PDB file of C-alpha atoms and ligand atoms in Angstrom:
ATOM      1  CA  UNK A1086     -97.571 -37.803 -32.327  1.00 70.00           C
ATOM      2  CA  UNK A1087     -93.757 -38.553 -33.262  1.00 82.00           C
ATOM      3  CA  UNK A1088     -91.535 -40.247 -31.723  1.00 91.00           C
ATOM      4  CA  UNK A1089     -89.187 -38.486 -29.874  1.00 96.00           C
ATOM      5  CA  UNK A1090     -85.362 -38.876 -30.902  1.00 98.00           C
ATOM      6  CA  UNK A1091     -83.139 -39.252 -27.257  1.00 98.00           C
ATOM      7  CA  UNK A1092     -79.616 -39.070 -27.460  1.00 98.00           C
ATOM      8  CA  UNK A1093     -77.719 -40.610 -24.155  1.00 98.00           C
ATOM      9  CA  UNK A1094     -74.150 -39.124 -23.808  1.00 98.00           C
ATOM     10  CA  UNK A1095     -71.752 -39.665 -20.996  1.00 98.00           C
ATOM     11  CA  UNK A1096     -68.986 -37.143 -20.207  1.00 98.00           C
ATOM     12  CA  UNK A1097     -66.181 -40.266 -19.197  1.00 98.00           C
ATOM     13  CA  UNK A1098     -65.320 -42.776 -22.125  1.00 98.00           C
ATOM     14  CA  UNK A1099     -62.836 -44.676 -19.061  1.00 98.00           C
ATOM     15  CA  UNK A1100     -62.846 -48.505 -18.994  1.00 98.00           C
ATOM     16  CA  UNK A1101     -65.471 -49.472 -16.140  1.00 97.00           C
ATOM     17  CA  UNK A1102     -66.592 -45.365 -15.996  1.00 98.00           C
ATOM     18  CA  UNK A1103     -69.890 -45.723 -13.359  1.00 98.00           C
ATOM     19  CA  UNK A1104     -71.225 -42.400 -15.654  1.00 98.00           C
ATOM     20  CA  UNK A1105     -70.868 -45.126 -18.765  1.00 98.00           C
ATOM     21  CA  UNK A1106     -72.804 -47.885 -16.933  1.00 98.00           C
ATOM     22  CA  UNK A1107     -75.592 -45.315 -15.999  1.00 98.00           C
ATOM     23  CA  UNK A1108     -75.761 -43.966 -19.267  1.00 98.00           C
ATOM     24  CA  UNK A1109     -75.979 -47.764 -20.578  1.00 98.00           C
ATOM     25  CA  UNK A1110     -78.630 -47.890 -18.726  1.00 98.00           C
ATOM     26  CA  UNK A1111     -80.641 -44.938 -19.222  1.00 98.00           C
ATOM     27  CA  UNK A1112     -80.629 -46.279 -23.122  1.00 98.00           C
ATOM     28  CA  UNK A1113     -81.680 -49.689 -21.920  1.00 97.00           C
ATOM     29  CA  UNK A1114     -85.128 -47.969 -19.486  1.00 97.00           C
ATOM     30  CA  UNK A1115     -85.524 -45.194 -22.965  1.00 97.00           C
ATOM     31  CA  UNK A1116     -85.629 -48.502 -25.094  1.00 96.00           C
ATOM     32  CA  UNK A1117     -88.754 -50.001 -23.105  1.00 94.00           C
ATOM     33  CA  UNK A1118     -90.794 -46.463 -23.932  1.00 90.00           C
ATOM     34  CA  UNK A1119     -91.871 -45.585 -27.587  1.00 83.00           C
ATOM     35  CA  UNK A1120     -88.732 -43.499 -28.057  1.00 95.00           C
ATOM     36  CA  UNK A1121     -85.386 -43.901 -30.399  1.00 97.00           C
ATOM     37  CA  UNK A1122     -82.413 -44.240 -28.477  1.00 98.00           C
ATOM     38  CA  UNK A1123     -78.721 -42.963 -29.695  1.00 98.00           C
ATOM     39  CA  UNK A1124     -76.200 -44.012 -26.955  1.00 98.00           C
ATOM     40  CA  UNK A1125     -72.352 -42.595 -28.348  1.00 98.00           C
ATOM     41  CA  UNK A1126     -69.195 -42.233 -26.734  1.00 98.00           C
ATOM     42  CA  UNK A1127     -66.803 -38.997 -26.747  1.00 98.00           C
ATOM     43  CA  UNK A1128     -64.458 -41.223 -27.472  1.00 98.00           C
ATOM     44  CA  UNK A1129     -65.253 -41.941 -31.448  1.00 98.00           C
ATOM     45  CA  UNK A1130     -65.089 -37.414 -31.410  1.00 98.00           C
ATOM     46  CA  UNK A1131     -61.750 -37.229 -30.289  1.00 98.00           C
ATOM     47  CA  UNK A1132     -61.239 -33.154 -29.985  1.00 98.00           C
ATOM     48  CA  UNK A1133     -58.364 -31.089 -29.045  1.00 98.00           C
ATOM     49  CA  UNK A1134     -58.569 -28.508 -25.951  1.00 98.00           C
ATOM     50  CA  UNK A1135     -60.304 -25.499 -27.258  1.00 98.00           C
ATOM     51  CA  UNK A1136     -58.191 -22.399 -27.865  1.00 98.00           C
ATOM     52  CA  UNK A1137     -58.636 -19.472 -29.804  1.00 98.00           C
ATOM     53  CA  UNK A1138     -56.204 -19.331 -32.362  1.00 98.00           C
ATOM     54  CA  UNK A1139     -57.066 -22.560 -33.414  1.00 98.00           C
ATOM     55  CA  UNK A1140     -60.841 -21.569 -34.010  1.00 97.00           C
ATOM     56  CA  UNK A1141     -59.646 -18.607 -35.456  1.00 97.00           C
ATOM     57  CA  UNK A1142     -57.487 -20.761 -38.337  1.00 98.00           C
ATOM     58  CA  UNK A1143     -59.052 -23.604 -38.968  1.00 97.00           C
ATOM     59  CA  UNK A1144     -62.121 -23.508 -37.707  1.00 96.00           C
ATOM     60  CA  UNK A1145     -64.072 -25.770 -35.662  1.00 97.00           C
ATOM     61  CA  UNK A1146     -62.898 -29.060 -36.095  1.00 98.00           C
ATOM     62  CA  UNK A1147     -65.167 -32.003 -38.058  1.00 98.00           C
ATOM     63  CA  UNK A1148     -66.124 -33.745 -34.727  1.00 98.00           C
ATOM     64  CA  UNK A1149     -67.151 -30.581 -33.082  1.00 98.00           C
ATOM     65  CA  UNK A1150     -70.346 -30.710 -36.419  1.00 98.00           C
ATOM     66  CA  UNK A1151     -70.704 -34.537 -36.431  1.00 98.00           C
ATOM     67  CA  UNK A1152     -71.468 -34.090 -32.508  1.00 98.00           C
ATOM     68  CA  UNK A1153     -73.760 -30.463 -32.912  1.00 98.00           C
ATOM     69  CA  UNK A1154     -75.625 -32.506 -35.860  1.00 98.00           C
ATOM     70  CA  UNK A1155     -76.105 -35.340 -33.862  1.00 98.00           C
ATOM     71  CA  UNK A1156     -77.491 -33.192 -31.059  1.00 98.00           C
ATOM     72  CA  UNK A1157     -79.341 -31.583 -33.301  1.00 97.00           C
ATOM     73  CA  UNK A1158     -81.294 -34.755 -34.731  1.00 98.00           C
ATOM     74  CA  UNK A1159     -82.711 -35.157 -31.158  1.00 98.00           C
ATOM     75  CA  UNK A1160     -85.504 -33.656 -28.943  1.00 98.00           C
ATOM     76  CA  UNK A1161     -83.830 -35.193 -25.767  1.00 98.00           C
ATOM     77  CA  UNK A1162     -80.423 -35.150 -24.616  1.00 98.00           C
ATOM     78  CA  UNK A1163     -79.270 -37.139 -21.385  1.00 98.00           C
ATOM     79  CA  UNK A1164     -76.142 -36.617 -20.222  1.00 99.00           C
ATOM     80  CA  UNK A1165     -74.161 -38.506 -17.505  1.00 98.00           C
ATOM     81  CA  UNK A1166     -71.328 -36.415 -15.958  1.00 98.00           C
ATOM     82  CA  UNK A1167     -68.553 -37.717 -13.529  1.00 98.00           C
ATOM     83  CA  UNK A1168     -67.653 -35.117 -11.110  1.00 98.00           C
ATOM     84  CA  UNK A1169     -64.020 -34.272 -11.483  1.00 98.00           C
ATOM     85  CA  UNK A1170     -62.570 -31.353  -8.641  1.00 98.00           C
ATOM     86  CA  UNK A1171     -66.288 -30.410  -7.729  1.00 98.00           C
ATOM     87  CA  UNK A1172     -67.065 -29.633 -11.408  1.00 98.00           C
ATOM     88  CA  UNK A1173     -67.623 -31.465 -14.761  1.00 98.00           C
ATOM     89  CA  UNK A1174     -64.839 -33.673 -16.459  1.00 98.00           C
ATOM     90  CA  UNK A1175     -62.088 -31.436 -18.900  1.00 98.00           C
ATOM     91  CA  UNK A1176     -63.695 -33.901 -21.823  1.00 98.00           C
ATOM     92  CA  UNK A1177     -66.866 -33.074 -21.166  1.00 98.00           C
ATOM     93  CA  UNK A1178     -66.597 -28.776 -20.747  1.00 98.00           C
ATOM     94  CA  UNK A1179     -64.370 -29.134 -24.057  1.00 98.00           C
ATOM     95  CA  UNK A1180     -66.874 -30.869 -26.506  1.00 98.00           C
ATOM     96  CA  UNK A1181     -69.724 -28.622 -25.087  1.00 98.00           C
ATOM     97  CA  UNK A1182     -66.962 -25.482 -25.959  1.00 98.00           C
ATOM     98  CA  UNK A1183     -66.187 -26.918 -29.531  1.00 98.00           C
ATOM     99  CA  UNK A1184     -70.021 -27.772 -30.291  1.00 98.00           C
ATOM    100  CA  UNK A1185     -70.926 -23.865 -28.778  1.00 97.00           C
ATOM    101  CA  UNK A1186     -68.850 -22.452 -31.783  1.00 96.00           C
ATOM    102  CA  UNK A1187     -70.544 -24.769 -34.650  1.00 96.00           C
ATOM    103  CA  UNK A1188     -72.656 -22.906 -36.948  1.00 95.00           C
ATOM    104  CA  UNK A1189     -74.191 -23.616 -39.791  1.00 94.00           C
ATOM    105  CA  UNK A1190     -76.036 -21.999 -42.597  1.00 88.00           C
ATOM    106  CA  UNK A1191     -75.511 -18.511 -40.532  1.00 88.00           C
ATOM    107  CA  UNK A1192     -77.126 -19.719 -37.393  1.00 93.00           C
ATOM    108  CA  UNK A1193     -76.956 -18.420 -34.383  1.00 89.00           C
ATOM    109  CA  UNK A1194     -74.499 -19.351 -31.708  1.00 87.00           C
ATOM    110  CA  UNK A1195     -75.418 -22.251 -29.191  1.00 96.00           C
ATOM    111  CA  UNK A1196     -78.388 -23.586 -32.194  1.00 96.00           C
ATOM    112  CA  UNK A1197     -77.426 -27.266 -30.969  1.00 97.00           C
ATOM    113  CA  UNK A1198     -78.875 -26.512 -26.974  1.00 98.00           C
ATOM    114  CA  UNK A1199     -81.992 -25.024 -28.394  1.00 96.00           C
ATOM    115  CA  UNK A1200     -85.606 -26.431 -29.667  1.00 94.00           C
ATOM    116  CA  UNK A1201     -84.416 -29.458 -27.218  1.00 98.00           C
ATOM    117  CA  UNK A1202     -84.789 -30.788 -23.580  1.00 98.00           C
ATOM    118  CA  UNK A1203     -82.140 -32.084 -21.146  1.00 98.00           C
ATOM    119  CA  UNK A1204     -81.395 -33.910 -18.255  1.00 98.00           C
ATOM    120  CA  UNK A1205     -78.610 -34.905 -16.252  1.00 99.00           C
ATOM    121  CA  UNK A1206     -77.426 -38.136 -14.197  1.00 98.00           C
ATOM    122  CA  UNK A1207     -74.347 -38.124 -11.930  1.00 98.00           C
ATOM    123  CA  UNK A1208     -72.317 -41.129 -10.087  1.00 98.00           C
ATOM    124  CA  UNK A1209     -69.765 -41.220  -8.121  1.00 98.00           C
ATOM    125  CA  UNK A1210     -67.740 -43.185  -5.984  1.00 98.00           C
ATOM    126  CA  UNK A1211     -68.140 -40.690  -3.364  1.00 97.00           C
ATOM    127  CA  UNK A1212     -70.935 -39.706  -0.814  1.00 97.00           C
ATOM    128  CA  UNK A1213     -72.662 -36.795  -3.150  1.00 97.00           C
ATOM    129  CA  UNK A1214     -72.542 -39.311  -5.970  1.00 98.00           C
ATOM    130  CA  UNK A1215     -71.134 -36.416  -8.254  1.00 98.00           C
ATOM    131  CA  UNK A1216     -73.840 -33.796  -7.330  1.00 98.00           C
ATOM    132  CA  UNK A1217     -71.381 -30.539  -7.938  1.00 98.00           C
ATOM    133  CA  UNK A1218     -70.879 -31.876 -11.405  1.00 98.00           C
ATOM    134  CA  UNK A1219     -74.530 -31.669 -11.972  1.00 98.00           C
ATOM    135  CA  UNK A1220     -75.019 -28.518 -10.713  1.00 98.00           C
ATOM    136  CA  UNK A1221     -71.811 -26.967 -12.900  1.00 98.00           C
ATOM    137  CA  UNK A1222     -73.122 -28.770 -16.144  1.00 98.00           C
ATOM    138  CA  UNK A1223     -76.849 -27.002 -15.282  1.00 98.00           C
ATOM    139  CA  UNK A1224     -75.061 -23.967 -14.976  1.00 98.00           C
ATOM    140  CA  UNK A1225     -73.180 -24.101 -18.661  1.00 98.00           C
ATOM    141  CA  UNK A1226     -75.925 -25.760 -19.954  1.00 98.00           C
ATOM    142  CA  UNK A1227     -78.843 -22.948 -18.695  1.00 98.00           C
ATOM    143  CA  UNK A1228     -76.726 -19.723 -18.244  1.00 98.00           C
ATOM    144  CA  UNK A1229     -73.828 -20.497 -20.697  1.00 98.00           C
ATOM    145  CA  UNK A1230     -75.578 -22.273 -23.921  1.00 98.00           C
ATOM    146  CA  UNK A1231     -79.355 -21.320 -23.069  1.00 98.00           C
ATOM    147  CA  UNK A1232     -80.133 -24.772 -22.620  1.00 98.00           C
ATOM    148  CA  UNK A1233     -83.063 -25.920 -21.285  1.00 98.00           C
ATOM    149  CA  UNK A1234     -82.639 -28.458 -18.505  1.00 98.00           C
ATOM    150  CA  UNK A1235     -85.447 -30.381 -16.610  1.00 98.00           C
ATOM    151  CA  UNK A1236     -85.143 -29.886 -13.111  1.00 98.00           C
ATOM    152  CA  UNK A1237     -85.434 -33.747 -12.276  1.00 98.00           C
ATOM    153  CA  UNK A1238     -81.649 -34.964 -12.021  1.00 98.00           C
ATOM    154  CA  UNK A1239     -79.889 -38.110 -10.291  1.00 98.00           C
ATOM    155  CA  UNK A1240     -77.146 -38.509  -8.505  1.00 98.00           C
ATOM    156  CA  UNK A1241     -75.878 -42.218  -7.577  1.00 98.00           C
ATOM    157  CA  UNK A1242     -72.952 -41.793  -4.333  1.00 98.00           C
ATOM    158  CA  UNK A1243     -71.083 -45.294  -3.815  1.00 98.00           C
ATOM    159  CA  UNK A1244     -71.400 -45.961  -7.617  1.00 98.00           C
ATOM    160  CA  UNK A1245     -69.019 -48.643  -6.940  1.00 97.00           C
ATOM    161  CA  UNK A1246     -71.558 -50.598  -5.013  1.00 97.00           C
ATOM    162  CA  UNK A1247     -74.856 -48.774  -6.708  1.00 98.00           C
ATOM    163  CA  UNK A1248     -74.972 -51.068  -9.633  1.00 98.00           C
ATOM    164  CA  UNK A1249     -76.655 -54.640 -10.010  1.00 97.00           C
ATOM    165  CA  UNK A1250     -74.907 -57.582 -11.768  1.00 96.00           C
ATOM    166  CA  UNK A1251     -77.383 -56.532 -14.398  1.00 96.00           C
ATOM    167  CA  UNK A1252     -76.335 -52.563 -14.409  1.00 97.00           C
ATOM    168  CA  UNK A1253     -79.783 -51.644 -12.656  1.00 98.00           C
ATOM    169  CA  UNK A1254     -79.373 -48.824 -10.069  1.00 98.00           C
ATOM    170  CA  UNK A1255     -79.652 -51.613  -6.961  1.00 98.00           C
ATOM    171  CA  UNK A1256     -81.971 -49.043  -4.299  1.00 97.00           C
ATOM    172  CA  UNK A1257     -85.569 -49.151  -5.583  1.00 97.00           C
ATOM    173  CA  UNK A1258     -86.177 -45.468  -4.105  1.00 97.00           C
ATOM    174  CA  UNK A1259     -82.840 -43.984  -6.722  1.00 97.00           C
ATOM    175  CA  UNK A1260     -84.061 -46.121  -9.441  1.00 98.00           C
ATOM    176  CA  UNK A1261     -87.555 -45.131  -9.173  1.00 98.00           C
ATOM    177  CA  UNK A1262     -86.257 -41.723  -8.874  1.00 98.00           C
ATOM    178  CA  UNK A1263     -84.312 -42.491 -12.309  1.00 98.00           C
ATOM    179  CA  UNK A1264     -86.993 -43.912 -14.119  1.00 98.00           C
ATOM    180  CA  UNK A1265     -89.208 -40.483 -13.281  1.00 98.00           C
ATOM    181  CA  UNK A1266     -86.442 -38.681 -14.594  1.00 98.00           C
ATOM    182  CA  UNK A1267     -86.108 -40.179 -17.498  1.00 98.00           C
ATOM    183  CA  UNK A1268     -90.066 -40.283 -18.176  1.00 98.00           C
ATOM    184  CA  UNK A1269     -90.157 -36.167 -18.205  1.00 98.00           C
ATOM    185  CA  UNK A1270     -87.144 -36.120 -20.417  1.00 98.00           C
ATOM    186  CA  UNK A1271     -89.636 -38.396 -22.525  1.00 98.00           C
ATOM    187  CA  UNK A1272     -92.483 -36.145 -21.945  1.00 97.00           C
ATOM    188  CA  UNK A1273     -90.590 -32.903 -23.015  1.00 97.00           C
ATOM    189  CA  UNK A1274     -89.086 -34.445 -26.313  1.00 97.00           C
ATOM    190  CA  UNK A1275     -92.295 -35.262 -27.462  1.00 96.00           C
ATOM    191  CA  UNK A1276     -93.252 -31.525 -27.323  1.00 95.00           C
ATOM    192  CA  UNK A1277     -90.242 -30.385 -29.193  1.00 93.00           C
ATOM    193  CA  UNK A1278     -90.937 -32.960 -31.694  1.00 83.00           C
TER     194      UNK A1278
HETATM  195  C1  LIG B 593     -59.013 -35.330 -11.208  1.00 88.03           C
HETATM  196  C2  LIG B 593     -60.125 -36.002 -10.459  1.00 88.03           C
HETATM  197  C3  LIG B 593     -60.892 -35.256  -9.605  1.00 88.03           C
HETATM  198  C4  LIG B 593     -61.954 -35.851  -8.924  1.00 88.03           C
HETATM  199  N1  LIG B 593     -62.735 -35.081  -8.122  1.00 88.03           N
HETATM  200  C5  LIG B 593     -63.846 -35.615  -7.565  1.00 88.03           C
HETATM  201  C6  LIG B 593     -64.759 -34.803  -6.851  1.00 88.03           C
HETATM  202  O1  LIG B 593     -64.587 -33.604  -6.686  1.00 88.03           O
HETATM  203  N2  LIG B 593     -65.884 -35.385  -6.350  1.00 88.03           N
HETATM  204  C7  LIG B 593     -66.142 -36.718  -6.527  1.00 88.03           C
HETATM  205  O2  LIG B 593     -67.193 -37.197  -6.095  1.00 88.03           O
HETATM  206  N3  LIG B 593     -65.281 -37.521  -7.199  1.00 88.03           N
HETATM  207  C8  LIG B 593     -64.158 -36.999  -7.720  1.00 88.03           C
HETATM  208  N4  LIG B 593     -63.305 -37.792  -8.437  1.00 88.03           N
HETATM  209  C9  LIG B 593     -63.580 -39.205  -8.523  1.00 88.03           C
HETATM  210  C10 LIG B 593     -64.456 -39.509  -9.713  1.00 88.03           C
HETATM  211  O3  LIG B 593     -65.791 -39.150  -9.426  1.00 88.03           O
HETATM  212  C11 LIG B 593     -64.352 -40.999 -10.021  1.00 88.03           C
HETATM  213  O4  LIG B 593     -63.054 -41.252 -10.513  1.00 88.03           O
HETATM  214  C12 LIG B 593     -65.387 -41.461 -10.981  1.00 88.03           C
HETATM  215  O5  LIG B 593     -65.335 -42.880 -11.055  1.00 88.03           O
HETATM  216  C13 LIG B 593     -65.200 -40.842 -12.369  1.00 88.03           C
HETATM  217  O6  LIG B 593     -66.304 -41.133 -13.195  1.00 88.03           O
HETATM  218  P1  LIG B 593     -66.306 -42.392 -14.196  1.00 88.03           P
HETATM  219  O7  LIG B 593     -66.299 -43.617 -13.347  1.00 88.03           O
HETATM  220  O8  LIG B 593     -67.576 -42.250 -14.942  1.00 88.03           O
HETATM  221  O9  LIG B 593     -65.111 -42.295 -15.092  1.00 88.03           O
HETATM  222  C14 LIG B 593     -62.227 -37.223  -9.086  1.00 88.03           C
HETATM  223  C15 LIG B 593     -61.433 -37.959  -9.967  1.00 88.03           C
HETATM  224  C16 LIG B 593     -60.394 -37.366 -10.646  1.00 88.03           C
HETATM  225  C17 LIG B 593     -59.577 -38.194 -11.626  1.00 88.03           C
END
């Protein structure tokens, strides 16, 4: 069987973002099972805020197909999202926008969130560790793109304090939960590969 292709993204790109360090390491747990690991930052596809006209002149812009095609090269997407006003960060809802309107070769709309599986990690200084963030990202993942996301999903509250000197998630029962998480995404890729 192939390996599967797992790309880790997190929706912050701030200096000492929690959603970075989990992503970091989600890539470091996906690199001790037989998988490939792509761990990028929003930050090197710099996008402006999605409007209409703009689309309708020039386009979507070159980042918004760098980022589809680098979804698309993967079976398994994990995707860390801070939660910002009980919902997903404005970075985060705007590349998913942009990436919604690629198409290529006369494909359908949304091709990037198909023929792949994802799965979602939160954290958060707060109590919920970011939990309404998850559940808005399932909801324009599933209803908006047609995504298909696993139902497993973490959410790390105190995020400040939830972190290790060496970036492990510091209660065994979260980071066991994590680790089972991350194993389905594993599991699912390696159908869709
Ligand atoms: C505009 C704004 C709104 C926020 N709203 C929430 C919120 O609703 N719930 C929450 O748990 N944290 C909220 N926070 C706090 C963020 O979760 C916190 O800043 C977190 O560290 C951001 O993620 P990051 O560390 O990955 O950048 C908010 C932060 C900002 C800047």
């Amino acid at each position: 069987m192939a390996t599967p292709k797992i790309l880790v993204l997190p929706g912050s790109t701030r200096t000492g973002s929690h959603n970075v360090r989990l992503a970091a390491l989600a890539a470091k747990e996906l690199a001790l099972i037989d998988v490939d690991v792509t761990r990028i930052s929003l930050e090197d596809y710099p996008l402006p805020l999605y409007e209409g006209d703009l689309e309708a002149n020039a386009g979507p812009p070159a980042n918004a197909l760098k980022l589809k095609q680098m979804i698309m090269a993967h079976q398994g997407v994990f995707i860390t999202s801070p939660e910002y006003s009980a919902s997903v960060t404005p970075l985060l809802k705007n590349s998913i926008d942009w990436i919604s309107r690629v198409r290529e070769h006369g494909e359908p709309y949304y091709a990037a969130f198909k023929g792949r599986v994802f799965a979602l990690g939160s954290a958060s200084p707060s109590s919920a560790g970011g939990l309404r963030s998850l559940m808005a990202l399932r909801q324009i993942l599933e209803l908006g793109c047609g995504a298909l996301v696993i139902p497993e999903q973490v959410a790390i509250p105190q995020a400040d304090q939830a972190f290790d000197d060496m970036g492990n998630i510091a209660d065994t029962g979260t980071a066991n939960l994590f680790r089972a998480e991350l194993s389905r995404l594993v599991d699912m890729a390696r159908l869709m590969t």
